Coordinates of C-alpha atoms in Angstrom, one line a residue:
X27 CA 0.0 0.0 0.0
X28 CA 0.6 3.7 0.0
X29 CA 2.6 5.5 2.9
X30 CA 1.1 8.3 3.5
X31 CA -2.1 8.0 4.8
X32 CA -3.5 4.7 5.7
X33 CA -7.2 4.0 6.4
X34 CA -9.1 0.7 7.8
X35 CA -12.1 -0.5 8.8
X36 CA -14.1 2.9 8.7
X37 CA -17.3 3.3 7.7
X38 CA -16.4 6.2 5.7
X39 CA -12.7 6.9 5.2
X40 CA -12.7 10.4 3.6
X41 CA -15.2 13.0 3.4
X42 CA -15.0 16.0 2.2
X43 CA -17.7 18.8 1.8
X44 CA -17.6 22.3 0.3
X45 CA -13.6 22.3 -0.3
X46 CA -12.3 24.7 -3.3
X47 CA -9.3 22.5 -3.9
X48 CA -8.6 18.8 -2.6
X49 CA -6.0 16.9 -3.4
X50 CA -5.9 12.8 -2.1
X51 CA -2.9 11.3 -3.4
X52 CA -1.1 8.3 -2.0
X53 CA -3.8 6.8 0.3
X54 CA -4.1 3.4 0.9
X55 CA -7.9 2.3 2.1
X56 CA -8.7 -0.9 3.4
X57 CA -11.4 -3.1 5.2
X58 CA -11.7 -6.3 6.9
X59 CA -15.8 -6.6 6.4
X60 CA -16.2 -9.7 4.2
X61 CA -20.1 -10.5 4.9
X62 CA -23.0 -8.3 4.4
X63 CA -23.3 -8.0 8.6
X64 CA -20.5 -6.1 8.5
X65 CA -21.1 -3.4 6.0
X66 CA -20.2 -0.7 8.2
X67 CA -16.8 -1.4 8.0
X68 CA -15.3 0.0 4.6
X69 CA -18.8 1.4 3.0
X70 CA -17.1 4.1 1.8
X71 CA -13.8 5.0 0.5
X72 CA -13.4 8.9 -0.7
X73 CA -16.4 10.6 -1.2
X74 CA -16.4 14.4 -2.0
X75 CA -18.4 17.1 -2.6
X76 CA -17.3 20.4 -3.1
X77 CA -20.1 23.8 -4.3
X78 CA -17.4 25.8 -5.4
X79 CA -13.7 23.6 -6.4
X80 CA -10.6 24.7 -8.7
X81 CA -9.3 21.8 -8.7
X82 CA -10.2 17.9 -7.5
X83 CA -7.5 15.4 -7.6
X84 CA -8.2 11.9 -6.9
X85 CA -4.9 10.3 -7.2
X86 CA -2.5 6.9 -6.5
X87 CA -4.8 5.7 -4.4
X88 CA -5.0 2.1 -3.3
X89 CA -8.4 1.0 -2.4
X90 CA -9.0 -2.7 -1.4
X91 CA -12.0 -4.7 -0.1
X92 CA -14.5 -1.1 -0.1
X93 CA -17.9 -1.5 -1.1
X94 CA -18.0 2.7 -2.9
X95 CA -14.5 2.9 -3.4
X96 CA -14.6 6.6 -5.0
X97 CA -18.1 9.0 -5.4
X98 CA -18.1 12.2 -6.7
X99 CA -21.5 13.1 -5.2
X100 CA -22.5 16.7 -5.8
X101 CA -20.4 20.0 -7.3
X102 CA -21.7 23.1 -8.9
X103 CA -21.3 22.5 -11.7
X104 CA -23.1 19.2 -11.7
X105 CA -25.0 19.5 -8.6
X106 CA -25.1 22.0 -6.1
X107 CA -26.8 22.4 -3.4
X108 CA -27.3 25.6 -3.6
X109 CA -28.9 24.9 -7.0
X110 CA -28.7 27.1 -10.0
X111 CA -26.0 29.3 -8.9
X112 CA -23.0 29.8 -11.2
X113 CA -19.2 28.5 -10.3
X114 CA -16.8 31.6 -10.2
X115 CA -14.2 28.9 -9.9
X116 CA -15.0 26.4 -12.7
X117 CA -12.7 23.6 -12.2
X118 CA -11.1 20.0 -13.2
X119 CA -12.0 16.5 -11.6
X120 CA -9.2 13.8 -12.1
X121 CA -9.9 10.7 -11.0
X122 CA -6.2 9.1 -12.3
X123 CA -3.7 6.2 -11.4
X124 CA -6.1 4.2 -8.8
X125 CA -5.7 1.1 -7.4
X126 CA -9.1 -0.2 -6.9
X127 CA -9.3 -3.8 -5.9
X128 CA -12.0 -6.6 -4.1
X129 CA -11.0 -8.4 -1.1
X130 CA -7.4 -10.6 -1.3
X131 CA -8.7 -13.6 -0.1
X132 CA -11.8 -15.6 -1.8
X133 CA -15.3 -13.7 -1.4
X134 CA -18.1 -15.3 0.8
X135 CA -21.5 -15.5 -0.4
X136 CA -23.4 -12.1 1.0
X137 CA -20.0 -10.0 0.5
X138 CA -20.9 -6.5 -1.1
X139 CA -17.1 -5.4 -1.6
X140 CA -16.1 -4.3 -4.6
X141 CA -19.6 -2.6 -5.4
X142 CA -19.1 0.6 -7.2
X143 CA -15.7 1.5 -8.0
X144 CA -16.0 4.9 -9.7
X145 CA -18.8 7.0 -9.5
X146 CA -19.3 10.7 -10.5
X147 CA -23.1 12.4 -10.5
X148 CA -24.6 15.4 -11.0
X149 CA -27.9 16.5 -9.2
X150 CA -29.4 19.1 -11.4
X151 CA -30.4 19.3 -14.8
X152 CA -28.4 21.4 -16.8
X153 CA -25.0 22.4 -16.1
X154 CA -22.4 25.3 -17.1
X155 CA -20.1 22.8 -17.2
X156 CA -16.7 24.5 -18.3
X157 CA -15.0 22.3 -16.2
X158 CA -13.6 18.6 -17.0
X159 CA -13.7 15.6 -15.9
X160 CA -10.7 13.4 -16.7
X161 CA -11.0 9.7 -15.6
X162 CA -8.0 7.6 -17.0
X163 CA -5.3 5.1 -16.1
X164 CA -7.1 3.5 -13.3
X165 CA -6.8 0.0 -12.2
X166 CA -10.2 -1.7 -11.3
X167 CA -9.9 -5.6 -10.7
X168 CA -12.5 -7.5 -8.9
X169 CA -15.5 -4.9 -9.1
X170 CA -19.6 -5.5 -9.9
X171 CA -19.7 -2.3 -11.6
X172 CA -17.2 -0.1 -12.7
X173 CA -16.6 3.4 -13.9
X174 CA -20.2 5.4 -14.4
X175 CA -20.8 9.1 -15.2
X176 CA -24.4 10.4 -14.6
X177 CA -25.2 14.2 -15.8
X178 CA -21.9 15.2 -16.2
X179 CA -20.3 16.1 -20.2
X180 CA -17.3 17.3 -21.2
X181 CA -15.5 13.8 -19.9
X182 CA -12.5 12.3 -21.0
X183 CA -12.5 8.2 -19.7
X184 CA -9.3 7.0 -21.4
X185 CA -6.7 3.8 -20.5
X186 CA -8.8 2.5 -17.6
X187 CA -8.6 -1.4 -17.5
X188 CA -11.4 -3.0 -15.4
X189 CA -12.2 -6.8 -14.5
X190 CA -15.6 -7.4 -13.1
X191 CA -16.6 -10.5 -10.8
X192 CA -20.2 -11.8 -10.0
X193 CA -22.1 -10.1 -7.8
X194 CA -22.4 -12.4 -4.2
X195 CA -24.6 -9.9 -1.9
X196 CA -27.9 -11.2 -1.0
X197 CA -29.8 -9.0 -3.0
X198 CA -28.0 -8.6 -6.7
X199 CA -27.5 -5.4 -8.6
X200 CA -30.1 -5.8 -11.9
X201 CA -27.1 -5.6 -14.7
X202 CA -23.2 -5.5 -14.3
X203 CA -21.3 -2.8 -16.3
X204 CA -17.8 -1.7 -16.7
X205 CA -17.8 1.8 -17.8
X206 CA -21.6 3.0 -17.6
X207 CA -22.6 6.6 -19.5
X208 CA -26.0 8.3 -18.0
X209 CA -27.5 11.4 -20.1
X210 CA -25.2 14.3 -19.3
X211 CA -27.7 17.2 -20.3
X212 CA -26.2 18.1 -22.8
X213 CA -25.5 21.8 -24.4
X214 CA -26.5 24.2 -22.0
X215 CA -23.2 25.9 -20.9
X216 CA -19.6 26.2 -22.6
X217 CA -18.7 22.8 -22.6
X218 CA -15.2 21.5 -21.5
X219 CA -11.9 22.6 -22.7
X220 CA -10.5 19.3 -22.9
X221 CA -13.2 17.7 -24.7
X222 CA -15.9 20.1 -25.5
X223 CA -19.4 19.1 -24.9
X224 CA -18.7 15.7 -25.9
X225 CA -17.6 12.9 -23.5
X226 CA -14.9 10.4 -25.2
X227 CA -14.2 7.0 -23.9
X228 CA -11.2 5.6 -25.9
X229 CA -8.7 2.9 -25.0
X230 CA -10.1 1.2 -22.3
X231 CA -10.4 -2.2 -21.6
X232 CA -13.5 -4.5 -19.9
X233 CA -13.3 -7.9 -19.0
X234 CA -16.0 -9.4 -17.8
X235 CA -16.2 -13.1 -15.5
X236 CA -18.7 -15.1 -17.9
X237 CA -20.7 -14.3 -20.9
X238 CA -23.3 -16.2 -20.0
X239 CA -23.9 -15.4 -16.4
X240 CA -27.4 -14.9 -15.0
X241 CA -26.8 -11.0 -14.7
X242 CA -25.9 -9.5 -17.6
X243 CA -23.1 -7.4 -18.0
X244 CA -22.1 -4.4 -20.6
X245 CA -18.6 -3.7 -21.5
X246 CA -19.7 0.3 -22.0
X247 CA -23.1 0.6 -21.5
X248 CA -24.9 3.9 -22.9
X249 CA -27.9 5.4 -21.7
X250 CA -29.9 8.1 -23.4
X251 CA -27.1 10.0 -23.7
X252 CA -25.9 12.6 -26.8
X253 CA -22.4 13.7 -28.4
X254 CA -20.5 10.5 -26.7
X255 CA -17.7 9.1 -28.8
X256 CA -16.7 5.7 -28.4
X257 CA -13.4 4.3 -29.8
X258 CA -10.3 2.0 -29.5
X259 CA -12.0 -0.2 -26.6
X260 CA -11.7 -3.9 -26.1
X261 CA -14.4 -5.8 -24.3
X262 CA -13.9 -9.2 -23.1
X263 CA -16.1 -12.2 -21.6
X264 CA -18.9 -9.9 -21.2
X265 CA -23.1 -10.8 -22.1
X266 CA -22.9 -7.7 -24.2
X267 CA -19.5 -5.9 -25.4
X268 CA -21.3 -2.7 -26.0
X269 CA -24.7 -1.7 -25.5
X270 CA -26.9 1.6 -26.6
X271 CA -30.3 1.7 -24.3
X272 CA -32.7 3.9 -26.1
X273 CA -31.6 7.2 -28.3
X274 CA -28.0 8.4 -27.9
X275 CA -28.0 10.3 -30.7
X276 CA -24.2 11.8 -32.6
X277 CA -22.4 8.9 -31.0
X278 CA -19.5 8.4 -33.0
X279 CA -18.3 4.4 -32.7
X280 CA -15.2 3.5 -34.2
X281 CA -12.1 1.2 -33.5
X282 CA -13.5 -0.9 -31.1
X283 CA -12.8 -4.7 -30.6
X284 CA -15.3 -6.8 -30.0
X285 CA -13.7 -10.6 -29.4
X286 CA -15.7 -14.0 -30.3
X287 CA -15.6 -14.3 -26.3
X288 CA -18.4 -12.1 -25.7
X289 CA -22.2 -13.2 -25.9
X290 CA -23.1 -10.7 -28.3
X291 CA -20.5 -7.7 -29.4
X292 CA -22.6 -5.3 -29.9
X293 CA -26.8 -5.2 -28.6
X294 CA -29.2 -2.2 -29.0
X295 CA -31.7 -2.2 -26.5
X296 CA -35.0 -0.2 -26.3
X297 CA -35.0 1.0 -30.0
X298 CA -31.5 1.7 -29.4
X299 CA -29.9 4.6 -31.8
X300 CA -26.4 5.9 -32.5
X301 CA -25.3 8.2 -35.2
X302 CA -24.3 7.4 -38.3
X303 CA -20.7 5.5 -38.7
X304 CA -18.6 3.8 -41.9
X305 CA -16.4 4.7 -44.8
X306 CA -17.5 8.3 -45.7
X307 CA -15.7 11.6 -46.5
X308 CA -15.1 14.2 -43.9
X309 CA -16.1 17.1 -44.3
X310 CA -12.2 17.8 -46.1
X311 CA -12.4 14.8 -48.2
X312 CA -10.8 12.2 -45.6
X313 CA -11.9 8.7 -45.4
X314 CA -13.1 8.1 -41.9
X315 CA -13.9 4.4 -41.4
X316 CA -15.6 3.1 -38.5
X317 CA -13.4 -0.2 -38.5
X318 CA -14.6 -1.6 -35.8
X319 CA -13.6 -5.5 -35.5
X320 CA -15.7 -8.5 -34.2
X321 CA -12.6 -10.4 -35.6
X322 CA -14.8 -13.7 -36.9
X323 CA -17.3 -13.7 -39.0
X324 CA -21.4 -14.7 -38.2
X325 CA -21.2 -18.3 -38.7
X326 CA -18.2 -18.5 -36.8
X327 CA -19.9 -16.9 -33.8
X328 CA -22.8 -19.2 -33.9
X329 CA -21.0 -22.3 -34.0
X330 CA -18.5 -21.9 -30.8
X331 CA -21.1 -23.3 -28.8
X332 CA -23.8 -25.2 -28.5
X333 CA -27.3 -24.1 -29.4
X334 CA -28.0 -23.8 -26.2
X335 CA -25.6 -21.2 -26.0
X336 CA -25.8 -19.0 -29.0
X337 CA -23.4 -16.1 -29.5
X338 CA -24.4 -13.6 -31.8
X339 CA -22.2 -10.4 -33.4
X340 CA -24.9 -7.8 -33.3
X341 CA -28.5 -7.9 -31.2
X342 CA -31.8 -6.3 -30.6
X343 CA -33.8 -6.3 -27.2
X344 CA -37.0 -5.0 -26.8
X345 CA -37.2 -2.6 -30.0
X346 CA -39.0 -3.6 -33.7
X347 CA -37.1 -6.2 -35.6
X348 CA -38.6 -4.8 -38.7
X349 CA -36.7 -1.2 -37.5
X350 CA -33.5 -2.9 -36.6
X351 CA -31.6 0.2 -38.9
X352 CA -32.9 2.4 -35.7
X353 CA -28.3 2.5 -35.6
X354 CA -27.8 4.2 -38.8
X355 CA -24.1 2.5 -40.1
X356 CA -22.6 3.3 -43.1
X357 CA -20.3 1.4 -45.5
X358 CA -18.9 2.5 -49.0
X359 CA -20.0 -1.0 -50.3
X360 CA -23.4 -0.9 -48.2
X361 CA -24.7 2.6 -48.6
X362 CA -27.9 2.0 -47.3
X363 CA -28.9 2.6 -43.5
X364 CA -28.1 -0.9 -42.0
X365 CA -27.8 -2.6 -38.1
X366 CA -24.4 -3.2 -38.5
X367 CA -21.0 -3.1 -37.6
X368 CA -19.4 -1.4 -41.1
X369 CA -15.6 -0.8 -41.3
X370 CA -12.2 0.0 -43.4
X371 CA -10.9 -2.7 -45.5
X372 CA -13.9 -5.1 -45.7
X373 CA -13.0 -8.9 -45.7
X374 CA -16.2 -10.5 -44.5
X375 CA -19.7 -10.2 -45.8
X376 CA -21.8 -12.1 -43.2
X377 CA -25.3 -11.7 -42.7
X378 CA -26.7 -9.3 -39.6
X379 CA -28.1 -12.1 -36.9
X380 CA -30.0 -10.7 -33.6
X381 CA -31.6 -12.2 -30.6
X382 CA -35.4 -12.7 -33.1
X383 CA -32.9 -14.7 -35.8
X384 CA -33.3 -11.9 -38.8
X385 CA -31.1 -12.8 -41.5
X386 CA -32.2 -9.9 -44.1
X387 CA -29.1 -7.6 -43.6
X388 CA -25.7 -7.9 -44.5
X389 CA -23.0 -7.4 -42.1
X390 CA -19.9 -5.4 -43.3
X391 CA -16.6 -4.8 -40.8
X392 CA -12.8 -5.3 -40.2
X393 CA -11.1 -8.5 -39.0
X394 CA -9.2 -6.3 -37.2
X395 CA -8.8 -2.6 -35.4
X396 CA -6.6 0.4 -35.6
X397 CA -4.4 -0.5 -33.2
X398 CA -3.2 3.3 -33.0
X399 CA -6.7 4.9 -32.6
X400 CA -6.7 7.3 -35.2
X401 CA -9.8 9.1 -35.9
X402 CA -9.0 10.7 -39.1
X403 CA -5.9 12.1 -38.9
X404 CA -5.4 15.4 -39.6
X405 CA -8.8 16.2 -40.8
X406 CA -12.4 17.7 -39.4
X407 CA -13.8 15.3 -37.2
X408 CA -17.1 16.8 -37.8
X409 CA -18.3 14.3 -40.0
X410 CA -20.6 15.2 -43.2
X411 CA -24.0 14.5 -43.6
X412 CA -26.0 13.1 -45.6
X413 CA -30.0 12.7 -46.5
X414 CA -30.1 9.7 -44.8
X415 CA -28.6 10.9 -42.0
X416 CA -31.2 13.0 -41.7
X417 CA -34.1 10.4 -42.3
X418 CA -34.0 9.0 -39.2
X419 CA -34.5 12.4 -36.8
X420 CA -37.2 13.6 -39.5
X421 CA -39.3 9.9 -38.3
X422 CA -38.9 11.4 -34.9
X423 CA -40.1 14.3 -35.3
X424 CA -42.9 13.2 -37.5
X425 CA -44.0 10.8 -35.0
X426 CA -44.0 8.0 -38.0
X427 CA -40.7 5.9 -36.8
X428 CA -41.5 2.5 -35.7
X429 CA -41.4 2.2 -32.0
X430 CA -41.8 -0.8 -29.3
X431 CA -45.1 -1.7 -28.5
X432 CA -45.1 -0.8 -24.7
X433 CA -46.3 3.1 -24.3
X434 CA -45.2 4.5 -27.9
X435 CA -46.7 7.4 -27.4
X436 CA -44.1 8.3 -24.1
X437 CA -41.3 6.7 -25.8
X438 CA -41.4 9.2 -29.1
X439 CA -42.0 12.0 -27.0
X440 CA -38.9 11.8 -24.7
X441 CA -37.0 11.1 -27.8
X442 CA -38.8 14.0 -29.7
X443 CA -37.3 16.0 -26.1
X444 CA -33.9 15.2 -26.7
X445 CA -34.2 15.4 -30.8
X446 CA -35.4 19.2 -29.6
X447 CA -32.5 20.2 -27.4
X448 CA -30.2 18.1 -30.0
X449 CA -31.4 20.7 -32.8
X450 CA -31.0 23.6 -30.8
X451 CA -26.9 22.8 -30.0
X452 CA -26.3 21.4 -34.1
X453 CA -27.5 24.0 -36.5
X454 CA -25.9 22.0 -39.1
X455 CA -28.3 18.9 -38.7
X456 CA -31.6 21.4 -38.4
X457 CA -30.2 24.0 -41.5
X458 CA -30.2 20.7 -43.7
X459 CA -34.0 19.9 -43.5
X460 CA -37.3 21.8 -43.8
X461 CA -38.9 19.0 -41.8
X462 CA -36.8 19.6 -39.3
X463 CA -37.2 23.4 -39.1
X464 CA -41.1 23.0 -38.7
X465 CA -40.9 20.6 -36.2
X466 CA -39.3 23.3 -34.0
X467 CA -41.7 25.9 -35.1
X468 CA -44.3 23.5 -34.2
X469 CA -43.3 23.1 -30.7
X470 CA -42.6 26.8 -29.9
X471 CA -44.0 27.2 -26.4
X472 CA -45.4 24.0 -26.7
X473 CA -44.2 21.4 -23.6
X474 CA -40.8 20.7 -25.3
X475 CA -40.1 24.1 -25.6
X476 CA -40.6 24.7 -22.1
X477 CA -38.5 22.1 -20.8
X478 CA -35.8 22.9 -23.2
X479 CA -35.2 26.5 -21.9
X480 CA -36.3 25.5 -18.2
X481 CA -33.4 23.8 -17.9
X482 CA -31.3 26.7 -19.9
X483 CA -32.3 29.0 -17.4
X484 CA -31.3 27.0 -14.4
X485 CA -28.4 26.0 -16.0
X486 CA -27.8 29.6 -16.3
X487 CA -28.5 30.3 -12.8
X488 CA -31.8 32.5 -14.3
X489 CA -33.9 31.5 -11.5
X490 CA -36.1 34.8 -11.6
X491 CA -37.0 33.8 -15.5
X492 CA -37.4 29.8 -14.5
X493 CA -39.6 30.9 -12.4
X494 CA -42.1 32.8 -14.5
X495 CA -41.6 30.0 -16.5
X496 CA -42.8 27.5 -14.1
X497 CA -45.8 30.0 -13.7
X498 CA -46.8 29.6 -17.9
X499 CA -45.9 25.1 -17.3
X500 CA -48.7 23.9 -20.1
X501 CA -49.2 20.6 -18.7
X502 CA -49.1 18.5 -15.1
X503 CA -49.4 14.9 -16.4
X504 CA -46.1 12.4 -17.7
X505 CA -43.3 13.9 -19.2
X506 CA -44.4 17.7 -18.3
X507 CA -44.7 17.2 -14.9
X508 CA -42.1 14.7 -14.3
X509 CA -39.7 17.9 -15.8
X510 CA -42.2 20.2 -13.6
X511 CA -42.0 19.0 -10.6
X512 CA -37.6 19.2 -11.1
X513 CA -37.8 22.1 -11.8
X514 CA -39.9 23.2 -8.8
X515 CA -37.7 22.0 -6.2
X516 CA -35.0 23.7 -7.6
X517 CA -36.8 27.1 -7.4
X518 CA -37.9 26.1 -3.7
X519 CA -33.8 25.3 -2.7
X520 CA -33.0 28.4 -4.2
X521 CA -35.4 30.6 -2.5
X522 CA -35.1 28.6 0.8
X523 CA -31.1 27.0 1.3
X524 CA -32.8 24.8 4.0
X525 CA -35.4 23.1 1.9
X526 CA -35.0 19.6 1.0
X527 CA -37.7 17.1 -0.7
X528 CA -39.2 14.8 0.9
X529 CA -37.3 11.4 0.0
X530 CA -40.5 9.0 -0.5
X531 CA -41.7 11.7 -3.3
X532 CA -38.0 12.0 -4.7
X533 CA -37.8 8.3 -4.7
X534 CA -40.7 7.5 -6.4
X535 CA -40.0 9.5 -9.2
X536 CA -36.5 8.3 -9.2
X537 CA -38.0 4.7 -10.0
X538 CA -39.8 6.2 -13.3
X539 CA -38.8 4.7 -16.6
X540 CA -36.3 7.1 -18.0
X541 CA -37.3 5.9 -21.2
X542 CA -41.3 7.2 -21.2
X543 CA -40.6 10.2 -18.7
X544 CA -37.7 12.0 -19.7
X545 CA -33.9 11.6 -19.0
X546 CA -34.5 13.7 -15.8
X547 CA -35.4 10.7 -13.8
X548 CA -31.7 9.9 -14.2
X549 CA -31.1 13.3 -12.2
X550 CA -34.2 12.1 -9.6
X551 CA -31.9 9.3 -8.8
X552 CA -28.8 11.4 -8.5
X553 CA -31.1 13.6 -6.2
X554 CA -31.9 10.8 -4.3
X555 CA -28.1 9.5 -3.4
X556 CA -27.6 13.1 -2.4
X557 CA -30.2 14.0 0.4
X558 CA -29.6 10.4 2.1
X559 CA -26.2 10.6 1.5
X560 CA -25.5 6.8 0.2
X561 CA -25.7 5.2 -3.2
X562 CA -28.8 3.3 -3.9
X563 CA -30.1 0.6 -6.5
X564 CA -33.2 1.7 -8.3
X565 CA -36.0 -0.5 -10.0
X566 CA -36.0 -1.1 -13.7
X567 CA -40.0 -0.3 -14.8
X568 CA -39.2 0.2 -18.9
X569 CA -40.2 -3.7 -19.6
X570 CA -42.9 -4.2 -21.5

């Protein structure tokens, strides 16, 4: 272990609150606790939470046998507490060179230790996040879940390696991830100067304990969430290698290794959707390909095991077979929109296989990735569009794309939300369609309006003007008061310091489907962990 400061058996062994600059380097962090009846040894490792910071450094720590080994729980630019009120000191979270490892000996049955390794949220929507968060080089072996960002952007997760075991407390987390991306509401302040709005997750590596485990596990696991781009990864042993829950649109996906080892590489789940990907020009003329590698092709996956035990490249859960091209790839050879994985130099033309059994699209991609993660070199990375491209986002804002049989009507309106705060931060995507144009004109101080610039004013720290807008709210039922009633709060802690919501409300709107009441219920959840202080599972109700 580390020298300097040595820590064991405590229930919590740092805490900090409200610093401007912290620096934890060189700790070493341990607990004995190896059955559920003694969880109050080594709950918590470092936990901080700072209004106003210049600078957070969470550095060469070693962290063994801790059941929430590091929690970024609340900051102002992600969640204050005094909500709504702009940082004067806009900062940098690092979170580099941890040591972050389960128990040394053998885990009983009922051990919760090694939980959560990494986990940075934000508790308001919105954010003038000018700040950056830079997660990289850590060393997570033994872990349930991983690394997991929730309302934060402007991230950089690079040249983490995690290894994740099975989960043996008594009551089991619902899915197992190693690097986990929440909505980061996006485009509301200046972005980060590292990364810009956009979070990047690049050269990391997941390895998971057994692809066919009765939890399933994600390699990087996307949630609702815009402007992510996702390249040079290598996922191992997991049930999916990657996996896009519901629209995360402009993700870029490229370079990323997908082994025969995994159940399925790559899975979209609740009509999952991703930008557009495969051998086109830039916008100066450069090839960018997507080259991602599942290094065998179709038949070979299928016939590893038995049929029992299929393994499949690509995969669809809970979204329209018929509307598998929801991920809109691109090849040179296959210009049409297509579910699959398309990349440089195309050796294998296998056909696109999903949970149903579809066989009616090809599958296009590289036996192997660019081992040197270049992302065309040299030329704008602000790829060019095209009219189909577009086709997609006009069927969402036209209410005629093909949606999943349980509450349609919710689901396309939380994706029209985002699509409407996606056009508002791209006037590239809505200056290239009409449709487009009139589905904002359409909407003006309609409900989606209202939440879009809601959460621009709060983001802003314009509480005066979200409060007159509270005052003109159109509608109290789903989506519009699930935003509402956010929104409300915020106004209430701002006016009173003191107030806090009562945690049975927050809670039950912290257990909402994300997927057919808005993104905010990620932030309800955050909210949550923050007035009880401790991190907490939530229930899963988007199954049809």
């Amino acid at each position: 272990g580390m020298a300097n400061n040595a820590f064991f058996d405590m229930g919590a062994a740092i805490h900090i609150s409200g610093a401007k600059s912290v620096i934890v380097k060189d700790c070493d962090i341990r607990s004995s606790g190896d059955t559920s009846t003694a969880n109050v040894k080594g709950n918590y490792g470092i936990v901080i939470g700072s209004n106003y910071y210049t600078n957070i450094d969470i550095n060469n720590n070693h962290i063994h046998n801790i059941k929430n080994a590091v929690w970024f729980s609340y900051g102002v630019d992600r969640s204050p507490f005094n909500y709504g009120i702009p940082n004067p000191f806009p900062g940098k979270l690092y979170i580099k060179k941890n040591i972050i490892t389960d128990a040394v000996a053998a885990l009983q049955t009922g051990n919760e230790y090694l939980k959560n390794a990494i986990m940075v949220d934000a508790v308001f929507y919105g954010g003038n996040d000018s700040s950056a968060i830079i997660c990289s080089e850590n060393e997570i072996n033994g872990a349930v879940n991983g690394i997991k960002l929730s309302g934060v952007n402007g991230s950089l997760i690079k040249n983490n390696n995690v290894t994740l075991i099975a989960d043996k407390a008594t009551i089991k987390v619902a899915e197992q991830y190693g690097i986990c991306l929440e909505p980061d509401w996006l485009g509301y302040g200046g972005g980060s100067a590292v990364t810009g709005y956009k979070t990047i997750v690049e050269e990391n590596r997941v390895t998971g304990y057994d692809y066919y485990a009765p939890i399933p596990s994600s390699g990087i696991l996307l949630k609702q969430r815009a402007e992510t781009e996702i390249g040079c990864n290598i996922v191992n042993n997991l049930t999916h290698g990657f996996k896009f829950v519901g629209y995360n649109p402009n993700t870029k996906f490229w370079d990323n290794s997908m082994p025969i080892t995994n159940k399925y590489g790559f899975t979209l789940e609740h009509q999952g959707i991703i930008g557009r990907q495969g051998n086109w020009n830039s916008a100066m003329g450069i090839i960018c390909p997507s080259n991602n590698s599942w290094e065998q092709p179709a038949a070979v996956w299928q016939q590893t095991t038995s049929t029992a035990f299929p393994q499949y490249m690509t995969n669809t859960i809970n979204s329209v077979p018929s509307q598998s091209q929801l991920v809109v790839l691109n090849s040179t050879t296959n210009p049409q929109i297509n579910p699959n994985g398309s990349g440089f130099g195309l050796t294998f033309n296998e056909t696109y296989r999903h949970i149903a059994g579809d066989t009616t699209s090809p599958i296009f991609y590289a036996n192997s990735n660019n081992s040197n993660c270049v992302r065309c070199a040299s030329a704008n990375t602000d790829l060019r569009r095209s009219t189909e491209d577009l086709t997609l986002l006009e069927q969402i804002a036209d209410g005629t794309i093909l949606l999943y049989n349980q509450e349609p009507e919710d689901r396309l309106l939380v994706m029209q939300e985002q699509l409407y705060e996606l056009l508002h931060n791209n006037a590239d995507i809505l200056a290239n369609s009409s449709s487009l144009q009139q589905f904002i004109s359409n909407n003006n101080w309609n409900s989606l309006d209202f939440i879009y610039y809601a959460g621009k004013y709060l983001a802003e720290g314009n509480m005066e003007m979200l409060q007159i807008l509270l005052g003109f709210w159109p509608e109290q039922e789903g989506l519009d008061e699930t935003y509402y009633q956010y929104f409300e709060w915020m106004i209430a802690k701002y006016n009173d310091p003191d107030f806090n919501p009562d945690e049975a409300t927050v809670l039950e709107y912290a257990n909402r489907c994300p997927l057919t009441y808005g993104t905010i219920v990620y932030a309800y959840r955050n909210l949550y962990n923050a007035i009880t202080n401790k991190i907490h599972e939530f229930e899963n109700n988007c199954e049809g």
